[in-house]
Amino acid sequence: MIADAPLISLDGVGFTYGGGPVLRDVSYAVEKGQFTGIVGPSGSGKTTLLRLLLGTLKPSRGQVSRSADLAVSYVPQLETVNWNFPVTVSDCVIMSRKPTRLIPRPTKAERTEVAEVLERLGIADLAARHIRELSGGQQQRMFLARALIRRPTLLLLDEPTSGVDVQTRHEVLHLLDDLNQDGLAIVLTTHDLNGM
């Protein structure tokens, strides 16, 4: 029996923003159903590595290979978000869906799917709340909902436990573990081993 090919693999990848190298000779593969934590101090290239996996950056050297059926969702660091943008939780999640037609209005089926994802993540009661009114844990769950609505095979999270209290950190990690148990491959970064 032939083993499944990795969802994504990096072979001898290096990256530079123009100065010295940010990443050098990285070889790594994400397998189906894998849960990986990447630990390193701030500025060590973790976000750059996620962006290479996501495909928004191209390597300066080496090769990135993706499986044909790869669907990736990305959850950014909460600190990079404009929380004053005038949208509700439900609107923010539904804006992440894959466009399937020219008319941007969500269908009843799409609204139902958003409601189901919010319910699964325990924030269905927050659907009509403005995003700036959310706690750190609720913000993280909303971004997970945005990622999940795209039905990924691989979920990338940049510092998902940064800036949240210990209880919220445990809740987020348990939620990610549940998603992984359902077969979702996950790669997350952290600068804190206690955040794992």
Coordinates of C-alpha atoms in Angstrom, one line a residue:
M1 CA 0.0 0.0 0.0
I2 CA 1.4 3.4 -1.0
A3 CA 1.3 6.0 1.8
D4 CA -0.6 9.2 1.2
A5 CA 1.4 12.1 -0.1
P6 CA 1.9 15.0 2.3
L7 CA -0.6 17.9 2.2
I8 CA 2.3 20.2 1.7
S9 CA 6.1 19.9 1.8
L10 CA 9.1 22.2 1.9
D11 CA 12.4 21.0 0.5
G12 CA 15.5 23.1 1.3
V13 CA 13.5 26.3 1.6
G14 CA 15.1 29.6 2.3
F15 CA 13.6 33.0 2.5
T16 CA 14.9 36.6 2.8
Y17 CA 13.2 39.9 2.7
G18 CA 16.3 41.5 1.2
G19 CA 18.8 41.5 4.1
G20 CA 20.1 38.4 5.8
P21 CA 18.1 35.1 5.6
V22 CA 15.0 34.8 7.7
L23 CA 14.7 31.0 7.0
R24 CA 17.5 28.8 5.8
D25 CA 17.4 25.2 4.4
V26 CA 13.9 24.3 5.9
S27 CA 12.7 20.8 5.0
Y28 CA 9.3 19.9 6.5
A29 CA 6.1 18.1 5.5
V30 CA 2.6 18.4 6.8
E31 CA 0.8 15.0 6.7
K32 CA -3.0 14.5 6.7
G33 CA -4.4 14.8 10.3
Q34 CA -1.1 16.0 11.8
F35 CA -1.0 18.5 14.6
T36 CA 2.2 20.5 14.8
G37 CA 3.4 23.3 17.0
I38 CA 6.3 25.6 15.9
V39 CA 8.0 27.2 18.8
G40 CA 10.4 30.1 18.6
P41 CA 11.0 33.6 19.9
S42 CA 9.5 36.7 18.3
G43 CA 11.3 37.5 15.0
S44 CA 12.5 34.0 14.4
G45 CA 10.6 33.5 11.2
K46 CA 7.5 31.6 12.4
T47 CA 5.0 33.9 10.6
T48 CA 7.2 33.8 7.5
L49 CA 7.1 30.0 7.6
L50 CA 3.3 30.0 7.9
R51 CA 3.1 32.4 4.9
L52 CA 5.2 30.1 2.8
L53 CA 2.9 27.2 3.8
L54 CA -0.1 29.4 2.9
G55 CA 1.4 30.4 -0.4
T56 CA 1.3 34.1 0.1
L57 CA 5.1 34.2 0.0
K58 CA 7.4 32.4 -2.5
P59 CA 10.7 30.9 -1.3
S60 CA 13.9 32.6 -2.2
R61 CA 15.3 29.2 -2.7
G62 CA 14.1 25.6 -2.4
Q63 CA 10.7 24.2 -3.3
V64 CA 7.2 24.1 -1.8
S65 CA 4.9 21.3 -3.0
R66 CA 1.2 21.1 -2.4
S67 CA -1.2 18.2 -2.8
A68 CA -3.9 18.8 -5.5
D69 CA -6.7 18.7 -3.0
L70 CA -5.1 21.0 -0.4
A71 CA -7.5 23.7 1.0
V72 CA -5.7 26.0 3.5
S73 CA -7.2 28.4 6.0
Y74 CA -5.2 30.9 8.0
V75 CA -5.9 32.5 11.4
P76 CA -3.7 35.6 11.9
Q77 CA -2.4 37.1 15.2
L78 CA -5.2 38.9 16.9
E79 CA -2.9 42.0 17.2
T80 CA -3.0 42.5 13.4
V81 CA -6.8 42.9 13.2
N82 CA -8.7 46.2 13.0
W83 CA -11.3 45.5 15.7
N84 CA -13.2 48.8 14.9
F85 CA -14.2 47.6 11.4
P86 CA -18.1 47.8 11.5
V87 CA -19.2 44.2 11.2
T88 CA -20.9 41.7 13.4
V89 CA -19.5 38.3 14.3
S90 CA -21.8 36.6 11.8
D91 CA -20.9 39.1 9.0
C92 CA -17.2 38.7 9.7
V93 CA -17.4 34.9 9.4
I94 CA -19.6 34.9 6.3
M95 CA -17.2 37.3 4.5
S96 CA -14.7 34.5 4.6
R97 CA -16.7 32.1 2.4
K98 CA -15.4 31.0 -1.0
P99 CA -17.1 33.1 -3.7
T100 CA -19.3 30.8 -5.8
R101 CA -21.3 33.4 -7.7
L102 CA -21.3 37.1 -8.8
I103 CA -24.0 38.3 -6.3
P104 CA -22.2 38.8 -3.0
R105 CA -25.3 38.4 -0.8
P106 CA -25.1 35.2 1.3
T107 CA -27.7 32.5 0.7
K108 CA -29.9 31.0 3.3
A109 CA -27.8 27.8 3.2
E110 CA -24.6 29.9 3.8
R111 CA -26.2 31.7 6.8
T112 CA -27.3 28.3 8.2
E113 CA -23.7 27.0 7.8
V114 CA -22.3 30.0 9.6
A115 CA -24.8 29.5 12.4
E116 CA -23.8 25.8 12.7
V117 CA -20.1 26.7 12.8
L118 CA -20.7 29.4 15.5
E119 CA -22.7 26.9 17.5
R120 CA -19.9 24.3 17.3
L121 CA -17.4 26.8 18.6
G122 CA -19.7 27.9 21.4
I123 CA -20.3 31.5 20.2
A124 CA -23.7 31.2 18.5
D125 CA -25.1 33.7 21.0
L126 CA -22.6 36.3 19.8
A127 CA -23.6 36.2 16.1
A128 CA -25.2 39.7 16.2
R129 CA -22.5 41.3 18.4
H130 CA -20.0 43.8 17.0
I131 CA -16.5 42.3 16.8
R132 CA -14.9 44.9 19.0
E133 CA -17.2 43.8 21.9
L134 CA -15.6 40.3 22.0
S135 CA -13.2 39.0 24.6
G136 CA -9.8 37.6 23.5
G137 CA -11.1 34.1 23.6
Q138 CA -14.3 35.0 21.7
Q139 CA -12.2 36.8 19.1
Q140 CA -10.0 33.7 18.6
R141 CA -13.2 31.5 18.2
M142 CA -14.6 33.9 15.6
F143 CA -11.4 33.7 13.6
L144 CA -11.5 29.9 13.9
A145 CA -15.1 30.1 12.5
R146 CA -13.9 32.2 9.6
A147 CA -11.3 29.6 8.9
L148 CA -13.6 26.6 9.2
I149 CA -16.3 28.0 7.0
R150 CA -13.9 27.5 4.1
R151 CA -13.7 23.7 4.8
P152 CA -9.9 23.4 5.0
T153 CA -7.8 20.3 5.0
L154 CA -5.1 22.3 6.7
L155 CA -5.5 25.0 9.3
L156 CA -2.6 27.5 10.0
L157 CA -2.7 29.6 13.2
D158 CA -0.2 32.3 14.0
E159 CA 0.2 32.7 17.8
P160 CA -3.4 31.6 18.6
T161 CA -2.8 31.7 22.4
S162 CA -0.9 35.0 22.6
G163 CA -2.5 37.6 24.8
V164 CA -5.2 35.4 26.3
D165 CA -5.5 34.2 29.9
V166 CA -4.6 30.7 30.9
Q167 CA -8.2 29.4 30.9
T168 CA -8.8 30.8 27.4
R169 CA -5.5 29.3 26.2
H170 CA -6.7 25.9 27.5
E171 CA -10.1 26.3 25.8
V172 CA -8.5 27.2 22.5
L173 CA -6.1 24.3 22.6
H174 CA -8.8 21.8 23.5
L175 CA -10.9 23.1 20.7
L176 CA -8.0 22.7 18.3
D177 CA -7.5 19.2 19.6
D178 CA -11.1 18.4 18.9
L179 CA -10.8 19.7 15.3
N180 CA -7.7 17.7 14.9
Q181 CA -9.4 14.6 16.1
D182 CA -12.0 15.1 13.4
G183 CA -9.2 14.9 10.9
L184 CA -8.1 18.5 10.3
A185 CA -4.4 19.0 10.0
I186 CA -3.2 21.9 12.1
V187 CA 0.0 23.9 12.3
L188 CA 0.3 26.6 14.9
T189 CA 3.1 28.9 16.0
T190 CA 3.9 30.2 19.5
H191 CA 6.7 32.0 21.2
D192 CA 5.8 30.4 24.6
L193 CA 6.1 26.7 25.4
N194 CA 3.4 27.2 28.0
G195 CA 1.1 28.2 25.1
M196 CA 1.1 24.6 23.8

